[in-house]
């Protein structure tokens, strides 16, 4: 049977290109445009126009003015003063992301989620059922467009590295397949910056000896690359020849969900910090409920004015997904710190030790048990899904409209991976490119 299957797949065009990299186009902006269709075709930026906030996403119209993700919002507004600025709605992004990943998993169980809007798929086991890699890529793109109203770009290749390059060059709203026998020739047309691990400093080192393209790297002796780049020299040499043995690793469940806020100026007022924790608790709880998780633990993060960072965590008595419970635990951790040595630049709240929640069918009683809060907050979820996140907010946050100290540059990190700004799950945040601020979680395609 194995021989027959190999023969059948050999008859399918480019069956060797069974690795897909699929990336949504300007994901945050695309989701916002679902609710603001009149803004199609105009420059749109997602983020807050105040304080130290950064661009979370920019439409392709805004990118023509030089606006990029992770760019300080003040710079973006100078680059494109006519851009429409929309505040982020992270709960909405998570909902759409869940649908995107559902579509991916309807094609193959072998999905490695990298962020809220991108993943690797190994479709080797789906080719007989669904067709060639190109056919499958186009089917996924069509379903995302028809079901969700947004667009995706697809790269298909024999390896993860080349598939990622292909999807980047297919943007926006395209598909690029790089056949196995053309991989090396294609790679050798690219600048050296296309190689993973080659940032601006590495480019400068290589340029000193005339290495400016992937082809230059491929034809440079390995010993020379090792002398210049150390252990990474062998890595880039393999990539220059299209060698990438990594397999698609099925994503593990999220292990943490959280949110952070960088203030527009440093804060030493405990009341402002507690109010910000309330807002972050509601954001995090909304995402927990949308994801079907409860938190068995919570962590508090503070970054002081000198950029030193402190974290404290505690295990909860029972798993929760209500903002009231998260807020109570977080403020207890804050109070336990006592007098702070200096003002606070950033505050964050993270739900940890996640486990699948129940169906929420708890009888409402007259006492304020956490389940009462949870049921009430679920009702707020329904209202805000219909009328937007500003539809109903906690009374404790009413005074914070235009509150001093916060730049609105908040960043949600729905369970990022190690090496990013916290978390250990499949993420919803991207790996941070060289030079990106550690407080920015801002890139989308």
Short mmCIF file of C-alpha atoms in Angstrom, two decimals:
data_model
loop_
_atom_site.label_atom_id
_atom_site.label_comp_id
_atom_site.label_asym_id
_atom_site.label_seq_id
_atom_site.Cartn_x
_atom_site.Cartn_y
_atom_site.Cartn_z
CA UNK A 1 0.00 0.00 0.00
CA UNK A 2 2.85 2.36 0.78
CA UNK A 3 4.27 1.96 -2.73
CA UNK A 4 0.85 2.58 -4.31
CA UNK A 5 0.38 5.71 -2.22
CA UNK A 6 3.82 7.01 -3.19
CA UNK A 7 3.04 6.41 -6.85
CA UNK A 8 -0.29 8.22 -6.58
CA UNK A 9 1.29 11.20 -4.85
CA UNK A 10 4.04 11.21 -7.44
CA UNK A 11 1.35 11.94 -10.03
CA UNK A 12 0.15 15.00 -8.10
CA UNK A 13 1.80 18.23 -9.16
CA UNK A 14 4.42 19.40 -6.67
CA UNK A 15 3.38 16.91 -4.00
CA UNK A 16 6.81 17.44 -2.44
CA UNK A 17 5.72 20.95 -1.41
CA UNK A 18 3.66 19.70 1.51
CA UNK A 19 4.67 22.47 3.96
CA UNK A 20 2.37 25.50 3.89
CA UNK A 21 2.92 28.76 5.72
CA UNK A 22 -0.33 30.72 5.92
CA UNK A 23 -0.38 34.31 7.18
CA UNK A 24 -3.34 36.67 7.39
CA UNK A 25 -2.91 40.02 5.63
CA UNK A 26 -2.74 43.01 8.01
CA UNK A 27 -4.78 40.91 10.42
CA UNK A 28 -5.77 43.45 13.08
CA UNK A 29 -6.71 46.03 10.44
CA UNK A 30 -8.61 43.43 8.41
CA UNK A 31 -10.69 42.46 11.44
CA UNK A 32 -11.40 46.10 12.26
CA UNK A 33 -12.56 46.71 8.68
CA UNK A 34 -15.21 44.04 9.12
CA UNK A 35 -16.89 46.52 11.49
CA UNK A 36 -15.80 49.62 9.54
CA UNK A 37 -16.27 48.67 5.86
CA UNK A 38 -16.40 52.33 4.82
CA UNK A 39 -12.66 52.54 5.59
CA UNK A 40 -11.63 50.11 2.87
CA UNK A 41 -9.07 51.73 0.60
CA UNK A 42 -7.94 54.43 3.04
CA UNK A 43 -4.88 54.42 5.34
CA UNK A 44 -5.83 52.74 8.64
CA UNK A 45 -3.65 52.18 11.69
CA UNK A 46 -4.59 50.09 14.72
CA UNK A 47 -3.23 51.43 18.00
CA UNK A 48 -3.56 54.38 20.34
CA UNK A 49 -2.54 57.85 19.17
CA UNK A 50 -1.18 58.82 22.60
CA UNK A 51 1.84 58.33 24.77
CA UNK A 52 4.46 55.63 24.14
CA UNK A 53 2.12 53.39 22.19
CA UNK A 54 3.19 51.66 19.00
CA UNK A 55 1.52 50.64 15.75
CA UNK A 56 -0.11 47.25 16.20
CA UNK A 57 -1.14 46.95 12.55
CA UNK A 58 -1.20 49.14 9.46
CA UNK A 59 -3.24 48.76 6.30
CA UNK A 60 -1.35 48.43 3.05
CA UNK A 61 -2.50 51.95 2.15
CA UNK A 62 -0.77 53.24 5.30
CA UNK A 63 2.33 51.16 4.58
CA UNK A 64 2.83 53.06 1.35
CA UNK A 65 3.60 56.07 3.57
CA UNK A 66 6.24 54.07 5.46
CA UNK A 67 4.06 53.10 8.42
CA UNK A 68 5.10 49.74 9.89
CA UNK A 69 4.10 47.53 12.80
CA UNK A 70 6.01 48.28 16.03
CA UNK A 71 6.71 51.84 14.86
CA UNK A 72 6.07 54.47 17.57
CA UNK A 73 2.61 55.87 16.96
CA UNK A 74 3.95 59.42 17.05
CA UNK A 75 6.26 58.61 14.13
CA UNK A 76 3.47 56.85 12.23
CA UNK A 77 1.20 59.89 12.57
CA UNK A 78 3.94 62.12 11.16
CA UNK A 79 4.52 59.71 8.28
CA UNK A 80 0.83 59.47 7.45
CA UNK A 81 -1.16 62.31 9.05
CA UNK A 82 -4.32 61.36 7.14
CA UNK A 83 -4.45 57.85 8.59
CA UNK A 84 -7.54 56.79 10.52
CA UNK A 85 -6.51 55.54 13.97
CA UNK A 86 -8.61 52.70 15.38
CA UNK A 87 -8.24 51.36 18.94
CA UNK A 88 -7.45 47.63 19.21
CA UNK A 89 -10.07 45.04 20.17
CA UNK A 90 -8.06 42.03 21.21
CA UNK A 91 -11.03 39.90 22.20
CA UNK A 92 -12.38 40.24 18.67
CA UNK A 93 -9.01 39.29 17.18
CA UNK A 94 -8.93 36.17 19.33
CA UNK A 95 -12.39 35.13 18.15
CA UNK A 96 -11.46 35.50 14.49
CA UNK A 97 -8.12 33.78 15.12
CA UNK A 98 -9.93 30.77 16.59
CA UNK A 99 -11.98 30.50 13.40
CA UNK A 100 -8.87 30.76 11.24
CA UNK A 101 -7.21 27.93 13.16
CA UNK A 102 -10.41 25.86 12.89
CA UNK A 103 -10.21 26.19 9.12
CA UNK A 104 -6.57 25.12 9.17
CA UNK A 105 -7.35 22.07 11.29
CA UNK A 106 -10.18 21.07 8.96
CA UNK A 107 -7.46 20.55 6.34
CA UNK A 108 -4.88 18.75 8.49
CA UNK A 109 -4.32 18.02 12.18
CA UNK A 110 -0.66 18.94 11.71
CA UNK A 111 -0.89 22.66 12.47
CA UNK A 112 1.86 24.63 14.21
CA UNK A 113 0.32 27.92 15.31
CA UNK A 114 2.89 30.71 15.47
CA UNK A 115 0.64 33.63 16.38
CA UNK A 116 -2.95 34.78 16.24
CA UNK A 117 -2.73 35.04 12.47
CA UNK A 118 -0.17 32.59 11.10
CA UNK A 119 0.71 28.92 11.18
CA UNK A 120 2.64 26.17 9.44
CA UNK A 121 0.61 23.26 8.06
CA UNK A 122 1.95 19.88 6.98
CA UNK A 123 -0.54 18.68 4.38
CA UNK A 124 1.26 15.49 3.32
CA UNK A 125 -1.62 13.40 4.67
CA UNK A 126 -4.27 15.56 2.97
CA UNK A 127 -3.03 15.57 -0.62
CA UNK A 128 -4.84 12.40 -1.72
CA UNK A 129 -8.10 13.73 -0.27
CA UNK A 130 -7.95 17.42 -1.21
CA UNK A 131 -5.61 17.72 -4.17
CA UNK A 132 -2.24 19.31 -4.85
CA UNK A 133 -0.54 21.75 -2.45
CA UNK A 134 -1.57 24.62 -4.71
CA UNK A 135 -5.17 23.40 -4.75
CA UNK A 136 -5.21 23.08 -0.96
CA UNK A 137 -3.68 26.52 -0.48
CA UNK A 138 -6.29 28.10 -2.73
CA UNK A 139 -9.09 26.21 -0.98
CA UNK A 140 -7.94 27.54 2.41
CA UNK A 141 -7.68 31.08 1.09
CA UNK A 142 -11.14 30.88 -0.45
CA UNK A 143 -12.72 29.56 2.74
CA UNK A 144 -11.11 32.24 4.89
CA UNK A 145 -12.32 34.92 2.51
CA UNK A 146 -15.89 33.58 2.19
CA UNK A 147 -16.33 32.60 5.85
CA UNK A 148 -14.49 35.39 7.67
CA UNK A 149 -14.28 38.20 5.13
CA UNK A 150 -10.50 38.63 5.42
CA UNK A 151 -7.61 37.57 3.20
CA UNK A 152 -4.62 35.29 3.65
CA UNK A 153 -1.33 34.71 1.86
CA UNK A 154 0.08 31.22 1.41
CA UNK A 155 3.57 29.92 0.79
CA UNK A 156 4.11 26.29 -0.24
CA UNK A 157 7.50 24.59 -0.28
CA UNK A 158 9.45 21.56 0.81
CA UNK A 159 10.65 23.18 4.06
CA UNK A 160 9.33 25.59 6.68
CA UNK A 161 11.97 28.20 5.96
CA UNK A 162 11.21 28.38 2.24
CA UNK A 163 7.44 28.26 2.82
CA UNK A 164 7.74 31.31 5.10
CA UNK A 165 9.73 33.18 2.47
CA UNK A 166 7.12 32.28 -0.14
CA UNK A 167 4.16 33.54 1.91
CA UNK A 168 5.96 36.83 2.60
CA UNK A 169 6.53 37.36 -1.09
CA UNK A 170 2.95 36.38 -1.93
CA UNK A 171 1.53 39.25 0.14
CA UNK A 172 -1.02 40.60 0.06
CA UNK A 173 -3.72 38.07 -0.81
CA UNK A 174 -1.64 35.70 -2.90
CA UNK A 175 -0.11 32.23 -3.10
CA UNK A 176 3.44 31.34 -4.09
CA UNK A 177 4.63 27.75 -4.52
CA UNK A 178 8.35 27.11 -4.84
CA UNK A 179 8.93 23.65 -6.39
CA UNK A 180 11.57 21.47 -4.79
CA UNK A 181 13.82 21.41 -7.86
CA UNK A 182 13.71 25.20 -8.11
CA UNK A 183 14.27 25.99 -4.44
CA UNK A 184 18.00 26.66 -4.51
CA UNK A 185 17.80 28.73 -7.69
CA UNK A 186 15.00 30.83 -6.18
CA UNK A 187 16.82 31.35 -2.88
CA UNK A 188 19.94 32.49 -4.68
CA UNK A 189 18.04 35.44 -6.18
CA UNK A 190 17.30 36.86 -2.70
CA UNK A 191 19.24 39.32 -0.51
CA UNK A 192 21.07 37.87 2.47
CA UNK A 193 18.50 39.46 4.80
CA UNK A 194 16.01 36.78 3.67
CA UNK A 195 17.86 34.18 5.76
CA UNK A 196 16.51 33.56 9.26
CA UNK A 197 18.95 34.83 11.84
CA UNK A 198 20.52 37.45 9.58
CA UNK A 199 19.65 40.81 11.09
CA UNK A 200 21.14 44.23 10.41
CA UNK A 201 24.33 43.63 12.42
CA UNK A 202 24.98 40.29 10.74
CA UNK A 203 24.37 41.91 7.35
CA UNK A 204 27.03 44.51 8.18
CA UNK A 205 29.53 41.81 9.12
CA UNK A 206 28.89 39.87 5.92
CA UNK A 207 28.93 42.99 3.75
CA UNK A 208 32.49 43.77 4.87
CA UNK A 209 33.68 40.78 2.86
CA UNK A 210 31.28 41.32 -0.03
CA UNK A 211 28.49 38.91 0.98
CA UNK A 212 25.19 40.54 0.05
CA UNK A 213 23.02 37.78 -1.36
CA UNK A 214 21.95 34.28 -0.38
CA UNK A 215 23.99 33.01 -3.30
CA UNK A 216 27.06 34.73 -1.86
CA UNK A 217 26.49 32.92 1.43
CA UNK A 218 26.04 29.57 -0.33
CA UNK A 219 29.38 29.89 -2.12
CA UNK A 220 31.32 31.15 0.89
CA UNK A 221 33.42 28.42 2.58
CA UNK A 222 31.76 27.15 5.74
CA UNK A 223 34.95 27.76 7.71
CA UNK A 224 34.79 31.45 6.76
CA UNK A 225 31.17 31.76 7.84
CA UNK A 226 31.93 30.09 11.17
CA UNK A 227 34.82 32.46 11.75
CA UNK A 228 32.60 35.46 11.00
CA UNK A 229 29.36 34.37 12.66
CA UNK A 230 30.31 31.68 15.13
CA UNK A 231 27.88 28.79 15.54
CA UNK A 232 25.23 30.53 13.42
CA UNK A 233 27.56 30.38 10.42
CA UNK A 234 26.66 26.75 9.78
CA UNK A 235 22.95 27.56 10.24
CA UNK A 236 22.88 30.26 7.56
CA UNK A 237 24.98 28.10 5.23
CA UNK A 238 22.40 25.29 5.41
CA UNK A 239 19.55 27.73 4.79
CA UNK A 240 21.35 29.19 1.79
CA UNK A 241 21.18 25.74 0.20
CA UNK A 242 17.52 25.27 1.16
CA UNK A 243 18.27 22.76 3.93
CA UNK A 244 15.87 22.99 6.87
CA UNK A 245 15.14 19.67 8.61
CA UNK A 246 12.60 21.04 11.11
CA UNK A 247 9.19 19.40 11.06
CA UNK A 248 5.83 20.99 11.71
CA UNK A 249 5.26 20.63 15.45
CA UNK A 250 1.62 20.50 16.49
CA UNK A 251 1.01 23.39 18.85
CA UNK A 252 0.49 22.72 22.51
CA UNK A 253 -2.50 24.27 24.30
CA UNK A 254 -2.10 27.77 25.61
CA UNK A 255 -0.46 27.90 29.01
CA UNK A 256 -0.95 31.57 29.77
CA UNK A 257 -3.07 34.52 28.70
CA UNK A 258 -2.42 38.08 29.73
CA UNK A 259 -2.20 41.79 28.98
CA UNK A 260 0.21 44.63 29.73
CA UNK A 261 0.11 48.43 29.74
CA UNK A 262 3.04 50.80 29.23
CA UNK A 263 2.29 54.20 30.77
CA UNK A 264 2.92 57.46 28.92
CA UNK A 265 4.87 58.60 31.99
CA UNK A 266 6.06 56.71 35.03
CA UNK A 267 3.45 56.12 37.74
CA UNK A 268 3.89 55.99 41.52
CA UNK A 269 0.19 56.31 42.41
CA UNK A 270 -1.11 52.97 43.71
CA UNK A 271 -4.69 53.89 42.88
CA UNK A 272 -3.82 54.30 39.20
CA UNK A 273 -2.00 50.96 39.26
CA UNK A 274 -5.00 49.22 40.82
CA UNK A 275 -7.35 50.78 38.29
CA UNK A 276 -5.11 49.62 35.48
CA UNK A 277 -5.10 46.10 36.96
CA UNK A 278 -8.90 46.15 36.87
CA UNK A 279 -8.85 46.99 33.18
CA UNK A 280 -6.25 44.31 32.44
CA UNK A 281 -8.21 41.78 34.51
CA UNK A 282 -11.30 42.36 32.36
CA UNK A 283 -9.29 42.03 29.16
CA UNK A 284 -7.69 38.82 30.32
CA UNK A 285 -10.92 37.32 31.65
CA UNK A 286 -12.69 38.08 28.37
CA UNK A 287 -9.99 36.19 26.50
CA UNK A 288 -10.12 33.31 28.95
CA UNK A 289 -13.84 32.88 28.44
CA UNK A 290 -13.56 33.23 24.66
CA UNK A 291 -10.88 30.52 24.65
CA UNK A 292 -12.78 28.20 26.98
CA UNK A 293 -10.09 28.30 29.69
CA UNK A 294 -9.92 28.96 33.41
CA UNK A 295 -6.80 30.08 35.25
CA UNK A 296 -5.33 28.13 38.14
CA UNK A 297 -2.76 30.83 38.87
CA UNK A 298 -2.01 34.49 38.28
CA UNK A 299 1.14 36.56 37.81
CA UNK A 300 1.78 40.26 38.31
CA UNK A 301 4.51 42.04 36.35
CA UNK A 302 5.99 45.47 37.08
CA UNK A 303 8.66 47.26 35.07
CA UNK A 304 10.18 50.16 36.94
CA UNK A 305 11.47 53.47 35.61
CA UNK A 306 15.00 52.07 35.35
CA UNK A 307 13.64 49.18 33.20
CA UNK A 308 14.25 46.58 35.91
CA UNK A 309 11.41 44.06 35.92
CA UNK A 310 9.76 42.24 38.81
CA UNK A 311 7.23 39.41 38.65
CA UNK A 312 5.19 37.78 41.40
CA UNK A 313 2.77 34.88 41.04
CA UNK A 314 0.41 32.81 43.15
CA UNK A 315 -1.73 29.72 42.82
CA UNK A 316 -5.48 30.30 43.08
CA UNK A 317 -7.74 28.28 45.36
CA UNK A 318 -9.83 27.19 42.37
CA UNK A 319 -9.62 27.77 38.60
CA UNK A 320 -11.36 31.00 37.55
CA UNK A 321 -12.22 33.00 34.45
CA UNK A 322 -13.82 36.04 36.06
CA UNK A 323 -12.20 39.47 36.11
CA UNK A 324 -13.28 39.95 39.72
CA UNK A 325 -11.26 36.94 40.86
CA UNK A 326 -8.23 37.88 38.76
CA UNK A 327 -8.34 41.46 39.98
CA UNK A 328 -8.56 40.42 43.61
CA UNK A 329 -5.55 38.14 43.30
CA UNK A 330 -3.52 40.70 41.35
CA UNK A 331 -4.15 43.55 43.78
CA UNK A 332 -3.21 41.24 46.66
CA UNK A 333 0.12 40.58 44.95
CA UNK A 334 0.60 44.31 44.41
CA UNK A 335 -0.14 45.09 48.05
CA UNK A 336 2.23 42.34 49.23
CA UNK A 337 5.11 44.14 47.52
CA UNK A 338 4.89 46.96 50.03
CA UNK A 339 6.65 50.21 49.27
CA UNK A 340 7.96 50.29 45.73
CA UNK A 341 11.54 51.49 45.15
CA UNK A 342 10.58 53.75 42.24
CA UNK A 343 7.81 54.68 39.83
CA UNK A 344 6.31 52.10 37.49
CA UNK A 345 6.70 52.21 33.71
CA UNK A 346 4.72 49.07 32.82
CA UNK A 347 2.23 46.85 34.60
CA UNK A 348 1.02 43.45 33.45
CA UNK A 349 -1.36 40.71 34.53
CA UNK A 350 -1.15 37.11 33.36
CA UNK A 351 -3.48 34.15 33.88
CA UNK A 352 -1.46 30.93 34.20
CA UNK A 353 -1.91 27.18 34.74
CA UNK A 354 -4.77 27.14 32.26
CA UNK A 355 -7.27 24.34 32.08
CA UNK A 356 -10.43 23.79 30.12
CA UNK A 357 -13.41 25.49 31.73
CA UNK A 358 -16.91 24.19 32.27
CA UNK A 359 -20.07 25.24 30.46
CA UNK A 360 -20.75 28.10 32.85
CA UNK A 361 -24.13 26.74 33.92
CA UNK A 362 -23.91 27.79 37.57
CA UNK A 363 -27.07 28.96 39.37
CA UNK A 364 -26.98 32.67 40.18
CA UNK A 365 -27.44 33.37 43.89
CA UNK A 366 -27.77 36.52 45.95
CA UNK A 367 -24.27 36.28 47.43
CA UNK A 368 -21.24 37.47 45.53
CA UNK A 369 -19.57 34.20 44.77
CA UNK A 370 -17.13 34.20 41.89
CA UNK A 371 -19.62 32.32 39.71
CA UNK A 372 -22.02 35.23 40.05
CA UNK A 373 -19.35 37.55 38.71
CA UNK A 374 -18.54 35.07 35.96
CA UNK A 375 -22.15 34.87 34.78
CA UNK A 376 -22.51 38.65 34.90
CA UNK A 377 -19.28 39.06 32.94
CA UNK A 378 -20.47 36.59 30.32
CA UNK A 379 -23.49 38.84 29.84
CA UNK A 380 -21.08 41.77 29.35
CA UNK A 381 -19.24 39.68 26.75
CA UNK A 382 -22.49 39.31 24.80
CA UNK A 383 -23.28 43.02 25.00
CA UNK A 384 -19.78 44.10 23.98
CA UNK A 385 -19.64 41.64 21.11
CA UNK A 386 -22.77 43.29 19.75
CA UNK A 387 -22.04 46.94 20.51
CA UNK A 388 -18.22 47.06 20.72
CA UNK A 389 -15.84 46.96 23.64
CA UNK A 390 -16.95 50.40 24.88
CA UNK A 391 -20.56 49.23 25.16
CA UNK A 392 -20.40 48.30 28.85
CA UNK A 393 -17.41 48.78 31.12
CA UNK A 394 -16.86 48.38 34.87
CA UNK A 395 -17.92 51.44 36.86
CA UNK A 396 -14.45 51.55 38.39
CA UNK A 397 -13.04 52.39 34.97
CA UNK A 398 -15.39 55.26 34.16
CA UNK A 399 -13.06 57.76 35.79
CA UNK A 400 -10.18 56.42 33.74
CA UNK A 401 -11.45 57.79 30.46
CA UNK A 402 -8.60 60.06 29.45
CA UNK A 403 -6.86 59.03 32.65
CA UNK A 404 -3.47 60.58 33.22
CA UNK A 405 -0.48 58.39 32.86
CA UNK A 406 -1.65 55.77 30.39
CA UNK A 407 -0.72 56.06 26.81
CA UNK A 408 -3.21 53.54 25.59
CA UNK A 409 -0.25 51.62 24.28
CA UNK A 410 -1.51 48.42 25.76
CA UNK A 411 -0.41 45.13 24.41
CA UNK A 412 -2.14 41.83 24.71
CA UNK A 413 -0.07 38.69 24.74
CA UNK A 414 -2.40 35.74 24.50
CA UNK A 415 0.08 33.15 25.62
CA UNK A 416 3.27 33.88 23.77
CA UNK A 417 6.29 31.59 23.47
CA UNK A 418 9.51 31.68 25.42
CA UNK A 419 11.86 34.32 24.15
CA UNK A 420 8.98 36.69 23.56
CA UNK A 421 7.32 38.91 26.11
CA UNK A 422 6.32 36.07 28.40
CA UNK A 423 4.11 33.01 28.16
CA UNK A 424 4.75 29.49 26.97
CA UNK A 425 1.90 28.48 24.72
CA UNK A 426 1.49 28.52 20.95
CA UNK A 427 0.86 31.98 21.09
CA UNK A 428 -0.73 34.54 19.86
CA UNK A 429 2.33 36.77 19.64
CA UNK A 430 5.13 36.67 17.15
CA UNK A 431 8.78 36.17 17.71
CA UNK A 432 10.28 39.57 18.18
CA UNK A 433 12.35 40.78 15.22
CA UNK A 434 15.76 42.30 16.01
CA UNK A 435 15.45 45.87 17.15
CA UNK A 436 11.82 45.64 18.23
CA UNK A 437 11.01 47.15 21.58
CA UNK A 438 10.49 44.44 24.21
CA UNK A 439 7.23 46.15 25.09
CA UNK A 440 5.85 45.96 21.55
CA UNK A 441 3.77 43.08 20.36
CA UNK A 442 2.84 44.73 17.21
CA UNK A 443 3.56 42.88 14.03
CA UNK A 444 0.98 41.40 11.76
CA UNK A 445 1.06 40.66 8.06
#
